[in-house]
Coordinates of N, CA and C in Angstrom, one line a residue:
X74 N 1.8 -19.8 1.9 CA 2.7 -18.6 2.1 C 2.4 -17.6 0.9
X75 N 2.5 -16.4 1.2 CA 2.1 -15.1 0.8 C 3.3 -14.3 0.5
X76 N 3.6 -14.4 -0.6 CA 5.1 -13.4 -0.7 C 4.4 -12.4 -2.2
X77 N 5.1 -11.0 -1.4 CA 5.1 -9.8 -1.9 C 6.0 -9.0 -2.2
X78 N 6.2 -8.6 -3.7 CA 7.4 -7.5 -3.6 C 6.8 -5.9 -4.1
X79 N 6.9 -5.3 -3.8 CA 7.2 -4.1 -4.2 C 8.1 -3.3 -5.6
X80 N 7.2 -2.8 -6.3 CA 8.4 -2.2 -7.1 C 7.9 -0.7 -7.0
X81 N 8.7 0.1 -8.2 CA 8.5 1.5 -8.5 C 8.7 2.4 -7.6
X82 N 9.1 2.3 -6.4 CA 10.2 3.9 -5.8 C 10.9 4.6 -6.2
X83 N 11.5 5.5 -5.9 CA 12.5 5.6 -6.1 C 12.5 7.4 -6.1
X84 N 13.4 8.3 -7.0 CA 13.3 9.6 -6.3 C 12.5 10.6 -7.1
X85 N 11.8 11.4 -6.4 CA 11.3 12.7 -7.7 C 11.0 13.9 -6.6
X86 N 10.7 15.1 -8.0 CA 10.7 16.0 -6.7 C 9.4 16.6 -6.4
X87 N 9.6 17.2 -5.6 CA 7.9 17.9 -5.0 C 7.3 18.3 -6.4
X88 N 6.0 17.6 -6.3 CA 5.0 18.1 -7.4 C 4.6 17.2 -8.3
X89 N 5.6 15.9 -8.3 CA 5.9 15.1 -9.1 C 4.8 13.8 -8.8
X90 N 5.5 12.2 -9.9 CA 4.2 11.2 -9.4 C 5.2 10.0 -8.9
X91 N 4.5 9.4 -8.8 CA 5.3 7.8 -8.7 C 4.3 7.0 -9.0
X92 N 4.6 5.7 -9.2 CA 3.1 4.8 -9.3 C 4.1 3.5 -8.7
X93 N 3.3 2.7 -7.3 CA 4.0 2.2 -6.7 C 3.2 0.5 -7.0
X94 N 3.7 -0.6 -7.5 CA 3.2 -1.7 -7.9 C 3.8 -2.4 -6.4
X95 N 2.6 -3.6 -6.3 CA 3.5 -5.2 -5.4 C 2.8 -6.1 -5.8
X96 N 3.5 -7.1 -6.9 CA 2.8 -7.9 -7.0 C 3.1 -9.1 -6.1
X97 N 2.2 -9.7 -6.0 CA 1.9 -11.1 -5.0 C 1.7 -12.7 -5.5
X98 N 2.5 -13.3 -4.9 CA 2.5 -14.8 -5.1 C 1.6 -15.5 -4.2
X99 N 0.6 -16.0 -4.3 CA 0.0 -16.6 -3.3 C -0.3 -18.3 -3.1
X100 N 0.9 -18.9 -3.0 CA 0.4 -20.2 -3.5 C -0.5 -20.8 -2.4
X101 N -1.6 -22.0 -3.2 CA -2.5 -22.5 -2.6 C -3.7 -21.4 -2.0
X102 N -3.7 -20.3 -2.3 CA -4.4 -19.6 -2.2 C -4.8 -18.6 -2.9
X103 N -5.8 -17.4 -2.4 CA -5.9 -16.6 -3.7 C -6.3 -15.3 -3.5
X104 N -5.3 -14.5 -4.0 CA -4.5 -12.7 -4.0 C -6.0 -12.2 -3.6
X105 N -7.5 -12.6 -4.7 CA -7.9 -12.1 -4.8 C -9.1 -12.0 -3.5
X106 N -8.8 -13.0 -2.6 CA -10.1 -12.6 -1.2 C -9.1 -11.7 -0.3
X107 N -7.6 -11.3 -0.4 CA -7.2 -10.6 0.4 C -7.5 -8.9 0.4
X108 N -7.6 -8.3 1.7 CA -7.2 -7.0 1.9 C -6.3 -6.7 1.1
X109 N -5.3 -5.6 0.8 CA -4.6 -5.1 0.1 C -4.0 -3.6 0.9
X110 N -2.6 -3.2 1.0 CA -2.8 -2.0 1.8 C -1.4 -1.6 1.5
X111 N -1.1 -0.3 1.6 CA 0.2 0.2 1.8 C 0.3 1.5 2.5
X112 N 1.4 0.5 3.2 CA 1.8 1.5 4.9 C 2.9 2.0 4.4
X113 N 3.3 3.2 5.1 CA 4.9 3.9 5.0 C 5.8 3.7 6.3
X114 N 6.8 3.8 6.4 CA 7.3 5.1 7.8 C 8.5 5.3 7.2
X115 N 8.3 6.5 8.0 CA 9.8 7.4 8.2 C 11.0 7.3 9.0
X116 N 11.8 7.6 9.1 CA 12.6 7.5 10.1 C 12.3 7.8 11.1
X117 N 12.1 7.4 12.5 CA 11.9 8.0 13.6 C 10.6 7.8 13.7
X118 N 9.3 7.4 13.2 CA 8.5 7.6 13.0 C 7.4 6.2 12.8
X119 N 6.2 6.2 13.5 CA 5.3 4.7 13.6 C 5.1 4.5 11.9
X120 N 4.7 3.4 12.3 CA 3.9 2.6 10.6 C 3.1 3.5 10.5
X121 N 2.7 4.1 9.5 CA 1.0 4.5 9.0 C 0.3 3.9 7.6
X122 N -0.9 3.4 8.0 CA -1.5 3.1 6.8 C -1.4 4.1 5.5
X123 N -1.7 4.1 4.8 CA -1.3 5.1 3.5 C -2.9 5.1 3.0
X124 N -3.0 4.0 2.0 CA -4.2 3.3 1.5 C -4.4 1.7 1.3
X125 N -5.9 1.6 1.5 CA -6.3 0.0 1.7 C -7.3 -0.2 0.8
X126 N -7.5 -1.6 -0.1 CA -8.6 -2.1 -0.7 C -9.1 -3.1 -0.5
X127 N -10.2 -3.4 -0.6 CA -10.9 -4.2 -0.1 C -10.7 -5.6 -1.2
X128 N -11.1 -6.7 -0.9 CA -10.8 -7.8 -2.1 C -11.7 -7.4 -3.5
X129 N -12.5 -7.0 -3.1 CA -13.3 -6.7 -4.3 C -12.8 -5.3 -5.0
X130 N -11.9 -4.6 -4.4 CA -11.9 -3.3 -4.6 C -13.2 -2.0 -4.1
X131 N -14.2 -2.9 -4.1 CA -15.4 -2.1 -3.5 C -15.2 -0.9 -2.3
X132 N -14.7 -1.4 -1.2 CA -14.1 -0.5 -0.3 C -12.5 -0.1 -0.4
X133 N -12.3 1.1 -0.1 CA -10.9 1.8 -0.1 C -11.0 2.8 1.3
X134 N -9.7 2.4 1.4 CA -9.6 3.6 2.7 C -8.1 4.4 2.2
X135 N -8.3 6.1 3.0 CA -7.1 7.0 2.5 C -7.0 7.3 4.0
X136 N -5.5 7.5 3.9 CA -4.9 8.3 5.5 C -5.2 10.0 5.0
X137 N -5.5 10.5 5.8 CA -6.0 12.1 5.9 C -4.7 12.6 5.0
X138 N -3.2 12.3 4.7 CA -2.8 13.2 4.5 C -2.5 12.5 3.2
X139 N -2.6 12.0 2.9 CA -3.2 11.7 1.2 C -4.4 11.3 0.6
X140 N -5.7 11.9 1.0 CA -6.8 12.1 0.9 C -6.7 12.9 -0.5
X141 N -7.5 12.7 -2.1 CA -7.1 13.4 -2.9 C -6.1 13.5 -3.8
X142 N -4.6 12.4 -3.5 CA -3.4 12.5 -3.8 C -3.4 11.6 -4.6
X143 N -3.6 11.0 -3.6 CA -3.1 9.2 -3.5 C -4.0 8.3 -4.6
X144 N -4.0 7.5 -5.0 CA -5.3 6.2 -5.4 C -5.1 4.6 -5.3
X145 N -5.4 3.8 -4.8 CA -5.2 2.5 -4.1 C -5.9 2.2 -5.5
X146 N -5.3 0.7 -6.2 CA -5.9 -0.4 -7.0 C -5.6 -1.2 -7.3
X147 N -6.2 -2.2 -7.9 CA -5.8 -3.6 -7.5 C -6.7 -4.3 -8.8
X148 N -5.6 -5.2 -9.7 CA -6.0 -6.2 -10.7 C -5.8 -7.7 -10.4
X149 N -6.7 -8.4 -10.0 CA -7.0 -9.1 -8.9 C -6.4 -10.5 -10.4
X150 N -6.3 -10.4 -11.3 CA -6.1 -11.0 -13.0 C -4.7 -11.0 -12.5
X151 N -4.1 -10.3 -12.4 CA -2.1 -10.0 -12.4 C -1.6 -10.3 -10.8
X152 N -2.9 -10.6 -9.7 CA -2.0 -10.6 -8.6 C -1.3 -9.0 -8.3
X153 N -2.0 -8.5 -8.3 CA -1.0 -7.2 -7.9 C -2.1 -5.9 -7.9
X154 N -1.5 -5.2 -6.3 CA -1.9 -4.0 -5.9 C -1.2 -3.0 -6.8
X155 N -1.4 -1.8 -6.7 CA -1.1 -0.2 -7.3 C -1.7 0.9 -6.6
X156 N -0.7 1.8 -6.0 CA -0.3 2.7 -5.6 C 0.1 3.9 -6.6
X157 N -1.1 4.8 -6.8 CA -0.4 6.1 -7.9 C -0.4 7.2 -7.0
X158 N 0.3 7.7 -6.7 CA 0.8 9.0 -6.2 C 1.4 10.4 -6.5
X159 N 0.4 11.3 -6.5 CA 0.7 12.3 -7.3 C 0.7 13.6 -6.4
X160 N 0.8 14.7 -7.0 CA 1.5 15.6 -5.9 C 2.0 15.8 -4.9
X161 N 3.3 15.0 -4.7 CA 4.1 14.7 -3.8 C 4.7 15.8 -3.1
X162 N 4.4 15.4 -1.5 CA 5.6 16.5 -1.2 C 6.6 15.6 -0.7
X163 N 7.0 16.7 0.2 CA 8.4 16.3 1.0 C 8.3 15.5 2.3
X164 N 7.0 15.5 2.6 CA 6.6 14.6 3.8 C 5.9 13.5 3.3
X165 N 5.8 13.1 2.2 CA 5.6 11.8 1.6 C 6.6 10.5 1.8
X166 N 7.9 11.2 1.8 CA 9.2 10.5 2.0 C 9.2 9.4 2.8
X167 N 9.3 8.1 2.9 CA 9.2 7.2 3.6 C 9.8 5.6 2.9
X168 N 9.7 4.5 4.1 CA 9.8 3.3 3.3 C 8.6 3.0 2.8
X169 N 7.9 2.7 1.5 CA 6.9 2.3 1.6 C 6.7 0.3 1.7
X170 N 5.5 0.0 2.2 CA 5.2 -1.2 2.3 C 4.2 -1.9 1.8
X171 N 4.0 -2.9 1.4 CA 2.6 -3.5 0.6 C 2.2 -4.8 1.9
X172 N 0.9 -4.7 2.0 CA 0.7 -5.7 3.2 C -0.6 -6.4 2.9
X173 N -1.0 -7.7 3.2 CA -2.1 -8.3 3.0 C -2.7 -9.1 4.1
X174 N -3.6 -8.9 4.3 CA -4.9 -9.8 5.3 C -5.9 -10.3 4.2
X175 N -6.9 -11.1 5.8 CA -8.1 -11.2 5.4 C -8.9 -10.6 6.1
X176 N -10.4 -10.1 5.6 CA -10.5 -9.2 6.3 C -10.5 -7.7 6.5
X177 N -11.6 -6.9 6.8 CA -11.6 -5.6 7.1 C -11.3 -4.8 8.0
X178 N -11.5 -6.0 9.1 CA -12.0 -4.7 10.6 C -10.7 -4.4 11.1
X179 N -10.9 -3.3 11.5 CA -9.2 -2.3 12.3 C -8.3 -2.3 11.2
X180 N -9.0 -1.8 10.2 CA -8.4 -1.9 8.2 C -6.5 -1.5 9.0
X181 N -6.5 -0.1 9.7 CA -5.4 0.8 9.8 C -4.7 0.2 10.4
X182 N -4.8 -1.0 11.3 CA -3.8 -1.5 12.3 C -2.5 -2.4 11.3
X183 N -1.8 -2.3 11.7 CA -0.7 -2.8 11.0 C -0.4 -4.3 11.9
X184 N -0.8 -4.4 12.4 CA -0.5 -5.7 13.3 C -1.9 -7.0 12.9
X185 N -3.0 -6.2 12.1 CA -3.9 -7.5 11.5 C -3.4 -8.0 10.1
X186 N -2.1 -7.5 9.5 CA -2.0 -7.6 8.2 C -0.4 -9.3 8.7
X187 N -1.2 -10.3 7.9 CA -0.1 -11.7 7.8 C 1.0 -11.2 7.2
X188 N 1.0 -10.8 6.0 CA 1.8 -10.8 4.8 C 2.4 -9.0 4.9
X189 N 4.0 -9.2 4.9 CA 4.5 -8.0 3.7 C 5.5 -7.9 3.1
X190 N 5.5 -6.8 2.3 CA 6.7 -7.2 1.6 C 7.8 -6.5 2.1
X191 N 8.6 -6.5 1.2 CA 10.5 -6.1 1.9 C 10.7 -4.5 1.9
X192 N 9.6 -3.5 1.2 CA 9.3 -2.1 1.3 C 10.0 -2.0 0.1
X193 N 10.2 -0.7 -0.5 CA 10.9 0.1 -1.7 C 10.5 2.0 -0.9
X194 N 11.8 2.1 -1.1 CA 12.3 3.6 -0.8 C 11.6 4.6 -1.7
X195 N 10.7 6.0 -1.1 CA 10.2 7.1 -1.9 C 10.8 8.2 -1.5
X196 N 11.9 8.8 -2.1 CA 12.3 10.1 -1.9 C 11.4 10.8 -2.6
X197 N 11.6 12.2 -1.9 CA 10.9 13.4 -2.5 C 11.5 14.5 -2.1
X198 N 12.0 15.5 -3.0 CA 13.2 16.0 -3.2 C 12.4 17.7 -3.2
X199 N 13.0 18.7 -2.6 CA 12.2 20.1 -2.5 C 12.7 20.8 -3.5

């Protein structure tokens, strides 16, 4: 079993950063062959991937609307993903999520990822 938590949400306002941590317990196994990813949503609104790393870190993937914002990383030593996020707007706002597979293919689908965690709240304030 794969348990994840989330930290570092919480509120700031347009323009501002956050830097969003999940670290991961993996017993009997190990943090570091998994995918790595973090999805949002909104209210009213589907899951969307955010950003994904590959176990090695070698591959990353960004959703178009944090292309340039965003940066996915991962210290495979501490068990734990990172999420830095900087010039935030107001459509950033979401729950965020940390999620883990094995595995690349259909990186964005939210339904190939085993593991997530319990999310942490990002306001972003105009």
């Amino acid at each position: 079993q794969v348990q994840l938590v989330e930290s570092g949400g919480g509120l700031v306002q347009a323009g501002g950063s956050l830097r969003l941590a999940c670290a991961a317990s993996a017993s009997g196994r190990t943090f570091s062959r998994y995918t790595m990813a973090w999805f949002r949503q909104a209210p009213g609104k589907e899951r969307e991937l955010v950003a994904a790393t590959s176990w090695s870190g070698q591959d990353t993937y960004y959703g178009d609307s944090v292309k340039g914002r965003f940066t996915i990383s991962r210290d495979n030593a501490k068990n734990t993903v990172y999420l830095q996020m900087n010039s935030l707007k107001t459509e950033d706002t979401a729950a965020y999520y940390c999620a883990g597979r094995v595995g690349w293919t259909s990186v964005t689908d939210p339904l190939q990822y085993a593991y997530w965690g319990q999310g942490t709240q990002v306001t972003v304030s105009s």
